[in-house]
Amino acid sequence: MKFIGQVTRPAFTLIEMVISLVVLILCTQLLLVSVRLLGQMTTLANANQQNISWQIGMVQLDRFLEEAYFMKHKTDEGQNKIIFKKQEPDNIYHLKQVKQELVVVSQDEGYMPLIANLRRIQFSYHEPVLSLQGTFKDGTVYQHRCYMEQSHAQ
């Protein structure tokens, strides 16, 4: 029924309003799912990067230890370290954790970083195997074993 003098304007019906709310809710849900997936993918990428970093560091360590001889396993001020000697050049090295890195340090203060973002590194030596266990900041633990003969001339 139309009244005299009343102007009609187009307006949304109840059904159109409900449909627009449903579309808005669906878009919001899709956005939340994609943000959640992005977070999971970032976590997975960081874990893969940590794994690659550990593997590369251990390959570098294995190559560096090819001509090395174990001298002693020592704990100074709560710091765990391995002391070893290389014949060529005749030099003594320390494998230890400095801040959040696993490094090889020479007696003349040469410095070779191997792995970063470590919370803790533990060493154990049972002739002729040197075992390393590294714990990253996120709690991931990696292990590695290398061959290193005992030095008979200490």
PDB file of N, CA, C and O in Angstrom, residues 64-72 82-95 104-107 130 147-154:
ATOM      1  N   PHE A  64      87.272 -30.446   8.920  1.00  0.00           N
ATOM      2  CA  PHE A  64      88.324 -29.802   9.704  1.00  0.00           C
ATOM      3  C   PHE A  64      89.025 -30.812  10.617  1.00  0.00           C
ATOM      4  O   PHE A  64      90.215 -30.678  10.894  1.00  0.00           O
ATOM      5  N   LEU A  65      88.296 -31.814  11.077  1.00  0.00           N
ATOM      6  CA  LEU A  65      88.857 -32.800  12.006  1.00  0.00           C
ATOM      7  C   LEU A  65      89.542 -33.978  11.320  1.00  0.00           C
ATOM      8  O   LEU A  65      90.001 -34.894  11.999  1.00  0.00           O
ATOM      9  N   GLU A  66      89.646 -33.967  10.000  1.00  0.00           N
ATOM     10  CA  GLU A  66      90.225 -35.109   9.289  1.00  0.00           C
ATOM     11  C   GLU A  66      91.621 -35.470   9.780  1.00  0.00           C
ATOM     12  O   GLU A  66      91.941 -36.629   9.937  1.00  0.00           O
ATOM     13  N   GLU A  67      92.472 -34.520  10.005  1.00  0.00           N
ATOM     14  CA  GLU A  67      93.854 -34.773  10.442  1.00  0.00           C
ATOM     15  C   GLU A  67      94.049 -34.399  11.910  1.00  0.00           C
ATOM     16  O   GLU A  67      95.161 -34.123  12.332  1.00  0.00           O
ATOM     17  N   ALA A  68      92.976 -34.383  12.692  1.00  0.00           N
ATOM     18  CA  ALA A  68      93.063 -33.923  14.079  1.00  0.00           C
ATOM     19  C   ALA A  68      93.175 -35.092  15.048  1.00  0.00           C
ATOM     20  O   ALA A  68      92.713 -36.196  14.768  1.00  0.00           O
ATOM     21  N   TYR A  69      93.794 -34.796  16.204  1.00  0.00           N
ATOM     22  CA  TYR A  69      93.937 -35.769  17.285  1.00  0.00           C
ATOM     23  C   TYR A  69      93.351 -35.190  18.558  1.00  0.00           C
ATOM     24  O   TYR A  69      93.649 -34.063  18.934  1.00  0.00           O
ATOM     25  N   PHE A  70      92.526 -35.984  19.233  1.00  0.00           N
ATOM     26  CA  PHE A  70      91.887 -35.565  20.479  1.00  0.00           C
ATOM     27  C   PHE A  70      92.944 -35.426  21.570  1.00  0.00           C
ATOM     28  O   PHE A  70      93.812 -36.275  21.722  1.00  0.00           O
ATOM     29  N   MET A  71      92.852 -34.333  22.340  1.00  0.00           N
ATOM     30  CA  MET A  71      93.771 -34.150  23.469  1.00  0.00           C
ATOM     31  C   MET A  71      93.027 -34.271  24.792  1.00  0.00           C
ATOM     32  O   MET A  71      93.385 -35.081  25.621  1.00  0.00           O
ATOM     33  N   LYS A  72      91.991 -33.444  25.004  1.00  0.00           N
ATOM     34  CA  LYS A  72      91.213 -33.575  26.240  1.00  0.00           C
ATOM     35  C   LYS A  72      89.842 -32.928  26.126  1.00  0.00           C
ATOM     36  O   LYS A  72      89.615 -32.063  25.293  1.00  0.00           O
ATOM     37  N   ILE A  82      86.204 -29.136  23.826  1.00  0.00           N
ATOM     38  CA  ILE A  82      87.076 -30.215  23.366  1.00  0.00           C
ATOM     39  C   ILE A  82      88.365 -29.558  22.882  1.00  0.00           C
ATOM     40  O   ILE A  82      88.320 -28.590  22.116  1.00  0.00           O
ATOM     41  N   ILE A  83      89.500 -30.088  23.318  1.00  0.00           N
ATOM     42  CA  ILE A  83      90.784 -29.575  22.869  1.00  0.00           C
ATOM     43  C   ILE A  83      91.400 -30.636  21.965  1.00  0.00           C
ATOM     44  O   ILE A  83      91.458 -31.815  22.327  1.00  0.00           O
ATOM     45  N   PHE A  84      91.820 -30.224  20.776  1.00  0.00           N
ATOM     46  CA  PHE A  84      92.418 -31.160  19.834  1.00  0.00           C
ATOM     47  C   PHE A  84      93.576 -30.513  19.109  1.00  0.00           C
ATOM     48  O   PHE A  84      93.764 -29.296  19.149  1.00  0.00           O
ATOM     49  N   LYS A  85      94.376 -31.335  18.456  1.00  0.00           N
ATOM     50  CA  LYS A  85      95.581 -30.871  17.783  1.00  0.00           C
ATOM     51  C   LYS A  85      95.554 -31.349  16.349  1.00  0.00           C
ATOM     52  O   LYS A  85      95.146 -32.469  16.064  1.00  0.00           O
ATOM     53  N   LYS A  86      96.014 -30.480  15.467  1.00  0.00           N
ATOM     54  CA  LYS A  86      96.179 -30.846  14.058  1.00  0.00           C
ATOM     55  C   LYS A  86      97.667 -30.858  13.749  1.00  0.00           C
ATOM     56  O   LYS A  86      98.403 -30.005  14.224  1.00  0.00           O
ATOM     57  N   GLN A  87      98.086 -31.810  12.933  1.00  0.00           N
ATOM     58  CA  GLN A  87      99.498 -31.922  12.595  1.00  0.00           C
ATOM     59  C   GLN A  87      99.914 -30.863  11.575  1.00  0.00           C
ATOM     60  O   GLN A  87     100.991 -30.325  11.648  1.00  0.00           O
ATOM     61  N   GLU A  88      99.101 -30.623  10.601  1.00  0.00           N
ATOM     62  CA  GLU A  88      99.432 -29.649   9.546  1.00  0.00           C
ATOM     63  C   GLU A  88      98.404 -28.538   9.548  1.00  0.00           C
ATOM     64  O   GLU A  88      97.263 -28.782   9.157  1.00  0.00           O
ATOM     65  N   PRO A  89      98.617 -27.352   9.925  1.00  0.00           N
ATOM     66  CA  PRO A  89      99.792 -26.869  10.636  1.00  0.00           C
ATOM     67  C   PRO A  89      99.739 -27.327  12.091  1.00  0.00           C
ATOM     68  O   PRO A  89      98.670 -27.610  12.611  1.00  0.00           O
ATOM     69  N   ASP A  90     100.886 -27.385  12.735  1.00  0.00           N
ATOM     70  CA  ASP A  90     100.976 -27.851  14.119  1.00  0.00           C
ATOM     71  C   ASP A  90     100.343 -26.803  15.033  1.00  0.00           C
ATOM     72  O   ASP A  90     100.954 -25.794  15.346  1.00  0.00           O
ATOM     73  N   ASN A  91      99.106 -27.023  15.406  1.00  0.00           N
ATOM     74  CA  ASN A  91      98.356 -26.032  16.160  1.00  0.00           C
ATOM     75  C   ASN A  91      97.351 -26.731  17.067  1.00  0.00           C
ATOM     76  O   ASN A  91      96.859 -27.809  16.747  1.00  0.00           O
ATOM     77  N   ILE A  92      97.011 -26.100  18.184  1.00  0.00           N
ATOM     78  CA  ILE A  92      96.017 -26.628  19.121  1.00  0.00           C
ATOM     79  C   ILE A  92      94.739 -25.815  18.952  1.00  0.00           C
ATOM     80  O   ILE A  92      94.772 -24.584  18.868  1.00  0.00           O
ATOM     81  N   TYR A  93      93.604 -26.517  18.930  1.00  0.00           N
ATOM     82  CA  TYR A  93      92.299 -25.890  18.724  1.00  0.00           C
ATOM     83  C   TYR A  93      91.348 -26.261  19.845  1.00  0.00           C
ATOM     84  O   TYR A  93      91.499 -27.292  20.491  1.00  0.00           O
ATOM     85  N   HIS A  94      90.344 -25.418  20.025  1.00  0.00           N
ATOM     86  CA  HIS A  94      89.281 -25.660  20.995  1.00  0.00           C
ATOM     87  C   HIS A  94      87.961 -25.666  20.244  1.00  0.00           C
ATOM     88  O   HIS A  94      87.688 -24.745  19.474  1.00  0.00           O
ATOM     89  N   LEU A  95      87.154 -26.676  20.471  1.00  0.00           N
ATOM     90  CA  LEU A  95      85.789 -26.732  19.943  1.00  0.00           C
ATOM     91  C   LEU A  95      84.884 -26.425  21.120  1.00  0.00           C
ATOM     92  O   LEU A  95      84.876 -27.165  22.110  1.00  0.00           O
ATOM     93  N   VAL A 104      85.156 -23.138  16.436  1.00  0.00           N
ATOM     94  CA  VAL A 104      86.492 -23.681  16.589  1.00  0.00           C
ATOM     95  C   VAL A 104      87.406 -22.479  16.758  1.00  0.00           C
ATOM     96  O   VAL A 104      87.396 -21.564  15.929  1.00  0.00           O
ATOM     97  N   VAL A 105      88.180 -22.477  17.847  1.00  0.00           N
ATOM     98  CA  VAL A 105      89.082 -21.370  18.143  1.00  0.00           C
ATOM     99  C   VAL A 105      90.496 -21.923  18.195  1.00  0.00           C
ATOM    100  O   VAL A 105      90.749 -22.938  18.833  1.00  0.00           O
ATOM    101  N   SER A 106      91.430 -21.247  17.518  1.00  0.00           N
ATOM    102  CA  SER A 106      92.821 -21.691  17.537  1.00  0.00           C
ATOM    103  C   SER A 106      93.562 -21.019  18.687  1.00  0.00           C
ATOM    104  O   SER A 106      93.067 -20.064  19.287  1.00  0.00           O
ATOM    105  N   GLN A 107      94.767 -21.502  18.967  1.00  0.00           N
ATOM    106  CA  GLN A 107      95.548 -20.935  20.075  1.00  0.00           C
ATOM    107  C   GLN A 107      95.986 -19.510  19.793  1.00  0.00           C
ATOM    108  O   GLN A 107      96.253 -18.748  20.709  1.00  0.00           O
ATOM    109  N   LEU A 130      83.962 -38.882  18.814  1.00  0.00           N
ATOM    110  CA  LEU A 130      83.537 -37.644  19.467  1.00  0.00           C
ATOM    111  C   LEU A 130      82.053 -37.476  19.175  1.00  0.00           C
ATOM    112  O   LEU A 130      81.638 -37.459  18.016  1.00  0.00           O
ATOM    113  N   TYR A 147      84.802 -39.160  13.905  1.00  0.00           N
ATOM    114  CA  TYR A 147      85.952 -39.994  14.219  1.00  0.00           C
ATOM    115  C   TYR A 147      87.138 -39.085  14.536  1.00  0.00           C
ATOM    116  O   TYR A 147      87.474 -38.185  13.786  1.00  0.00           O
ATOM    117  N   MET A 148      87.778 -39.316  15.709  1.00  0.00           N
ATOM    118  CA  MET A 148      88.952 -38.549  16.083  1.00  0.00           C
ATOM    119  C   MET A 148      89.835 -39.416  16.978  1.00  0.00           C
ATOM    120  O   MET A 148      89.429 -39.812  18.061  1.00  0.00           O
ATOM    121  N   GLU A 149      91.038 -39.714  16.502  1.00  0.00           N
ATOM    122  CA  GLU A 149      91.948 -40.545  17.279  1.00  0.00           C
ATOM    123  C   GLU A 149      92.475 -39.806  18.496  1.00  0.00           C
ATOM    124  O   GLU A 149      92.555 -38.586  18.509  1.00  0.00           O
ATOM    125  N   GLN A 150      92.837 -40.584  19.515  1.00  0.00           N
ATOM    126  CA  GLN A 150      93.457 -40.047  20.716  1.00  0.00           C
ATOM    127  C   GLN A 150      94.897 -39.667  20.415  1.00  0.00           C
ATOM    128  O   GLN A 150      95.616 -40.434  19.796  1.00  0.00           O
ATOM    129  N   SER A 151      95.321 -38.491  20.866  1.00  0.00           N
ATOM    130  CA  SER A 151      96.704 -38.072  20.698  1.00  0.00           C
ATOM    131  C   SER A 151      97.554 -38.789  21.729  1.00  0.00           C
ATOM    132  O   SER A 151      97.234 -38.787  22.917  1.00  0.00           O
ATOM    133  N   HIS A 152      98.639 -39.415  21.305  1.00  0.00           N
ATOM    134  CA  HIS A 152      99.503 -40.136  22.232  1.00  0.00           C
ATOM    135  C   HIS A 152     100.575 -39.252  22.790  1.00  0.00           C
ATOM    136  O   HIS A 152     101.193 -39.573  23.789  1.00  0.00           O
ATOM    137  N   ALA A 153     100.810 -38.115  22.168  1.00  0.00           N
ATOM    138  CA  ALA A 153     101.822 -37.157  22.656  1.00  0.00           C
ATOM    139  C   ALA A 153     101.102 -35.958  23.246  1.00  0.00           C
ATOM    140  O   ALA A 153     100.819 -34.997  22.579  1.00  0.00           O
ATOM    141  N   GLN A 154     100.749 -36.022  24.524  1.00  0.00           N
ATOM    142  CA  GLN A 154     100.018 -34.927  25.156  1.00  0.00           C
ATOM    143  C   GLN A 154     100.963 -34.023  25.856  1.00  0.00           C
ATOM    144  O   GLN A 154     101.384 -33.984  26.867  1.00  0.00           O
TER     145      GLN A 154
END
